[in-house]
Short mmCIF file of C-alpha atoms in Angstrom, two decimals:
data_model
loop_
_atom_site.label_atom_id
_atom_site.label_comp_id
_atom_site.label_asym_id
_atom_site.label_seq_id
_atom_site.Cartn_x
_atom_site.Cartn_y
_atom_site.Cartn_z
CA MET A 35 119.73 70.02 89.94
CA ARG A 36 118.93 67.59 87.14
CA ASP A 37 115.39 67.01 85.88
CA THR A 38 115.83 63.35 86.75
CA ASP A 39 116.18 64.33 90.41
CA LEU A 40 112.66 65.82 90.46
CA ILE A 41 109.54 63.88 91.44
CA GLY A 42 106.87 65.17 89.10
CA GLY A 43 103.91 63.82 91.03
CA PHE A 44 105.09 65.41 94.26
CA ALA A 45 105.52 68.76 92.52
CA LYS A 46 102.01 68.55 91.08
CA GLY A 47 100.58 67.73 94.50
CA LEU A 48 102.20 70.83 95.96
CA LYS A 49 100.70 72.94 93.16
CA ILE A 50 97.27 71.62 94.09
CA ILE A 51 97.79 72.49 97.77
CA GLU A 52 98.90 76.01 96.85
CA ALA A 53 95.74 76.50 94.77
CA PHE A 54 93.65 76.69 97.94
CA GLY A 55 93.43 80.03 99.72
CA GLU A 56 91.21 82.51 101.49
CA ALA A 57 89.44 83.41 98.25
CA GLN A 58 88.95 79.77 97.28
CA PRO A 59 88.80 77.50 100.34
CA ARG A 60 86.82 74.86 98.37
CA LEU A 61 87.76 73.60 94.93
CA SER A 62 86.17 71.22 92.49
CA ILE A 63 88.38 69.07 90.26
CA ALA A 64 87.72 71.39 87.32
CA GLU A 65 88.56 74.48 89.37
CA ALA A 66 91.77 72.92 90.71
CA ALA A 67 92.83 71.99 87.18
CA LYS A 68 92.16 75.53 85.97
CA GLU A 69 94.05 77.15 88.86
CA THR A 70 97.12 74.94 88.50
CA GLY A 71 97.25 74.38 84.75
CA LEU A 72 97.16 70.62 85.30
CA ASP A 73 94.86 68.35 83.33
CA ARG A 74 91.68 67.17 85.05
CA ALA A 75 92.87 63.60 85.50
CA THR A 76 96.06 64.70 87.26
CA ALA A 77 94.21 67.21 89.43
CA ARG A 78 91.71 64.50 90.38
CA ARG A 79 94.42 62.04 91.41
CA CYS A 80 96.22 64.67 93.48
CA LEU A 81 93.04 65.76 95.24
CA LEU A 82 91.93 62.20 95.97
CA THR A 83 95.40 61.40 97.31
CA LEU A 84 95.22 64.41 99.66
CA ALA A 85 91.80 63.24 100.83
CA GLN A 86 93.01 59.66 101.33
CA LEU A 87 95.95 60.89 103.44
CA GLY A 88 93.73 63.14 105.55
CA TYR A 89 94.96 66.46 104.17
CA ALA A 90 91.64 67.25 102.45
CA ASP A 91 87.92 66.62 102.86
CA TYR A 92 85.75 65.65 99.91
CA ASP A 93 81.95 66.00 99.83
CA GLY A 94 81.47 64.41 96.44
CA LYS A 95 82.02 67.63 94.49
CA TYR A 96 84.28 69.99 96.41
CA PHE A 97 87.57 69.45 98.19
CA SER A 98 88.72 71.53 101.18
CA LEU A 99 91.91 71.33 103.20
CA THR A 100 91.82 69.89 106.71
CA PRO A 101 93.75 71.11 109.78
CA ARG A 102 96.26 68.33 109.09
CA ILE A 103 97.73 70.55 106.35
CA LEU A 104 99.03 72.84 109.09
CA ARG A 105 101.69 70.24 109.82
CA LEU A 106 103.46 71.31 106.64
CA GLY A 107 103.65 74.98 107.62
CA TYR A 108 104.41 74.20 111.26
CA ALA A 109 107.41 72.14 110.18
CA TYR A 110 109.00 75.32 108.79
CA LEU A 111 107.94 77.58 111.67
CA SER A 112 109.25 75.11 114.25
CA ALA A 113 112.48 74.42 112.35
CA THR A 114 113.54 78.04 111.94
CA PRO A 115 114.34 80.19 114.98
CA LEU A 116 113.33 83.42 113.23
CA PRO A 117 109.71 83.63 114.48
CA HIS A 118 110.73 82.88 118.06
CA ILE A 119 113.53 85.44 118.00
CA VAL A 120 111.55 88.33 116.53
CA GLN A 121 108.19 87.88 118.28
CA PRO A 122 109.14 89.55 121.60
CA PHE A 123 110.61 92.51 119.70
CA LEU A 124 107.45 92.80 117.60
CA ASP A 125 105.25 92.72 120.69
CA ARG A 126 107.20 95.55 122.32
CA LEU A 127 107.34 97.59 119.09
CA SER A 128 103.62 97.23 118.46
CA GLU A 129 102.81 98.23 122.02
CA GLU A 130 105.14 101.24 121.84
CA VAL A 131 103.78 102.68 118.59
CA GLY A 132 100.19 101.52 118.94
CA GLN A 133 100.16 99.91 115.49
CA SER A 134 100.52 96.42 114.06
CA ALA A 135 104.05 95.17 113.35
CA SER A 136 105.16 92.19 111.27
CA VAL A 137 108.18 90.30 109.96
CA SER A 138 108.21 88.47 106.67
CA VAL A 139 110.55 86.64 104.30
CA LEU A 140 110.58 86.43 100.51
CA ASP A 141 109.21 83.30 98.84
CA GLY A 142 109.33 83.62 95.08
CA THR A 143 107.12 86.52 94.03
CA ASP A 144 105.38 86.68 97.42
CA ILE A 145 106.22 87.62 100.97
CA VAL A 146 105.28 85.19 103.74
CA TYR A 147 104.53 86.46 107.23
CA VAL A 148 106.54 84.60 109.87
CA ALA A 149 105.58 86.71 112.92
CA ARG A 150 103.05 89.42 113.71
CA ALA A 151 101.90 91.58 116.61
CA SER A 152 98.51 93.13 115.94
CA GLN A 153 97.09 96.13 117.78
CA LYS A 154 94.11 96.42 115.47
CA ARG A 155 92.98 95.02 112.16
CA VAL A 156 94.10 97.45 109.47
CA MET A 157 93.38 95.27 106.42
CA SER A 158 90.22 93.54 105.25
CA ILE A 159 92.12 90.24 105.30
CA ASN A 160 93.28 88.78 108.59
CA LEU A 161 97.07 88.65 108.45
CA MET A 162 98.89 86.04 110.52
CA PRO A 163 102.02 83.86 110.30
CA GLY A 164 101.78 81.99 107.03
CA SER A 165 99.82 84.73 105.24
CA ARG A 166 101.11 85.69 101.82
CA LEU A 167 101.04 88.98 99.93
CA PRO A 168 102.48 89.97 96.54
CA ALA A 169 105.99 91.32 97.05
CA TYR A 170 105.83 94.01 94.35
CA CYS A 171 103.20 96.12 96.14
CA ALA A 172 103.97 95.40 99.82
CA SER A 173 106.43 97.47 101.83
CA MET A 174 108.25 94.40 103.14
CA GLY A 175 108.25 92.94 99.64
CA ARG A 176 109.93 95.99 98.18
CA VAL A 177 112.57 95.94 100.91
CA LEU A 178 113.29 92.27 100.23
CA LEU A 179 113.31 92.70 96.45
CA ALA A 180 115.63 95.71 96.78
CA ALA A 181 118.12 93.52 98.65
CA LEU A 182 118.47 91.22 95.63
CA PRO A 183 120.72 91.80 92.62
CA GLU A 184 118.84 94.01 90.17
CA THR A 185 118.50 91.32 87.50
CA GLU A 186 117.04 88.87 90.02
CA ALA A 187 114.61 91.45 91.37
CA ARG A 188 113.47 92.33 87.86
CA ALA A 189 112.92 88.66 87.01
CA LEU A 190 110.66 88.22 90.05
CA ILE A 191 108.69 91.35 89.24
CA GLU A 192 108.26 90.22 85.63
CA ALA A 193 107.08 86.80 86.85
CA ALA A 194 104.51 88.26 89.24
CA PRO A 195 100.88 88.68 88.13
CA ARG A 196 100.95 92.42 88.75
CA GLN A 197 97.35 93.14 89.69
CA ALA A 198 96.23 96.67 90.54
CA PHE A 199 94.57 96.20 93.94
CA THR A 200 93.74 99.90 94.17
CA PRO A 201 94.04 102.93 91.84
CA ARG A 202 97.35 103.64 93.60
CA THR A 203 98.98 100.26 92.93
CA LYS A 204 102.18 100.50 90.89
CA THR A 205 102.33 97.69 88.35
CA GLU A 206 104.66 98.88 85.56
CA ILE A 207 108.05 97.17 85.64
CA ALA A 208 110.05 100.36 85.02
CA GLU A 209 108.21 102.20 87.79
CA LEU A 210 108.71 99.33 90.22
CA MET A 211 112.42 99.11 89.44
CA THR A 212 112.69 102.85 90.15
CA GLU A 213 110.91 102.25 93.46
CA LEU A 214 113.43 99.55 94.37
CA GLN A 215 116.32 101.87 93.61
CA GLY A 216 114.77 104.42 95.94
CA VAL A 217 114.48 101.77 98.66
CA ARG A 218 118.17 100.92 98.29
CA GLU A 219 119.12 104.58 98.61
CA LYS A 220 116.83 105.38 101.56
CA GLY A 221 117.08 102.07 103.38
CA HIS A 222 113.31 101.73 103.81
CA ALA A 223 110.08 101.43 101.82
CA VAL A 224 106.76 103.22 102.28
CA ILE A 225 103.55 102.02 100.66
CA ASP A 226 100.69 104.45 100.21
CA GLN A 227 97.44 102.48 99.89
CA GLU A 228 98.71 100.21 97.11
CA LEU A 229 97.51 96.96 98.66
CA GLU A 230 94.31 98.34 100.14
CA LEU A 231 92.75 101.77 100.26
CA GLY A 232 93.11 103.25 103.72
CA LEU A 233 96.32 101.35 104.57
CA CYS A 234 99.86 102.74 104.67
CA SER A 235 102.95 100.83 105.74
CA ILE A 236 106.67 101.26 106.21
CA ALA A 237 109.33 98.53 106.16
CA VAL A 238 113.03 98.20 106.89
CA PRO A 239 115.40 95.31 106.20
CA LEU A 240 116.54 92.98 108.96
CA PHE A 241 120.21 92.12 108.56
CA GLY A 242 121.87 89.05 110.02
CA VAL A 243 125.29 88.78 111.61
CA LYS A 244 126.81 87.99 108.20
CA GLY A 245 125.54 91.26 106.76
CA ARG A 246 122.87 89.88 104.46
CA VAL A 247 119.17 90.75 104.55
CA VAL A 248 117.33 87.81 106.11
CA ALA A 249 113.83 89.32 106.55
CA ALA A 250 111.89 92.57 106.63
CA LEU A 251 110.12 94.39 109.45
CA ASN A 252 107.09 96.61 108.93
CA ILE A 253 104.49 98.75 110.65
CA GLY A 254 101.05 99.21 109.12
CA ALA A 255 98.74 102.09 109.99
CA PRO A 256 95.41 103.51 108.82
CA ALA A 257 96.03 106.28 106.29
CA ALA A 258 93.42 108.44 108.02
CA HIS A 259 95.55 108.44 111.19
CA VAL A 260 99.06 108.38 109.72
CA PRO A 261 99.46 109.57 106.10
CA ALA A 262 102.21 107.94 104.05
CA ALA A 263 104.23 111.16 104.11
CA GLU A 264 104.46 110.93 107.90
CA MET A 265 105.30 107.23 108.24
CA ALA A 266 109.08 107.64 108.18
CA GLU A 267 109.07 110.58 110.58
CA ARG A 268 106.94 108.69 113.08
CA TYR A 269 108.29 105.17 112.90
CA LEU A 270 111.60 104.86 111.04
CA SER A 271 113.89 105.62 113.96
CA VAL A 272 112.29 103.15 116.35
CA MET A 273 112.16 100.47 113.63
CA GLN A 274 115.85 100.92 112.87
CA GLY A 275 116.52 100.58 116.57
CA VAL A 276 114.71 97.24 116.66
CA ALA A 277 116.57 96.10 113.53
CA GLY A 278 119.85 96.98 115.22
CA GLN A 279 118.93 94.98 118.32
CA LEU A 280 117.98 91.99 116.22
CA ARG A 281 121.06 91.96 113.99
CA PRO A 282 123.39 90.03 116.32
CA LEU A 283 120.62 87.47 116.91
CA LEU A 284 119.88 86.64 113.25
CA GLN A 285 121.87 84.29 111.07
#
């Protein structure tokens, strides 16, 4: 793609939208500029445009997104069959194992949840379709990164702001690349309280009919009930069974 094919203003508007999140549901012009790296004048124009079009509210100082913004995410969820295909399988899996189960896809340095069946809330944040987590320290993220060519996976890890969410979070590039190699060899990833203390998870890849990894499936459990060392023994077989059932249904 040539630079002349890009619409700069549109790209800047998307950066402003992505600056909002659970930790910052309201942004001033100065805060939006700081979060996006845009100058204040550009951030102001983008925010006022969103407000004019009904995608944001403005109280004179702070902007906040309106429910209208959900149209953008719903366009993807309604256009792709993946959530509709996997949801019944997730519901049955979650009921069978008594834990939450999810499916996500890779989006840059993050994973994005596309479907979820929740038995209980195992994280302090409320995960749902559309939720994002850093790929480098999530079980589904490591499965999806491991499916990429090594150079591409390394580039994404290098580009990620590798924050240590807990004392157990792996952030060093060499250590993460070793983890990915282990995922390729074992065919699954286990996370031991790297995203949040008290949470363990296990993930497997979901292959499509053409043999490529199209998504990842995971089960999350409280570490006090299921230690990381027991995750594979308890859940791997049933998860691989679900992945096998889904394979002929996924493109």
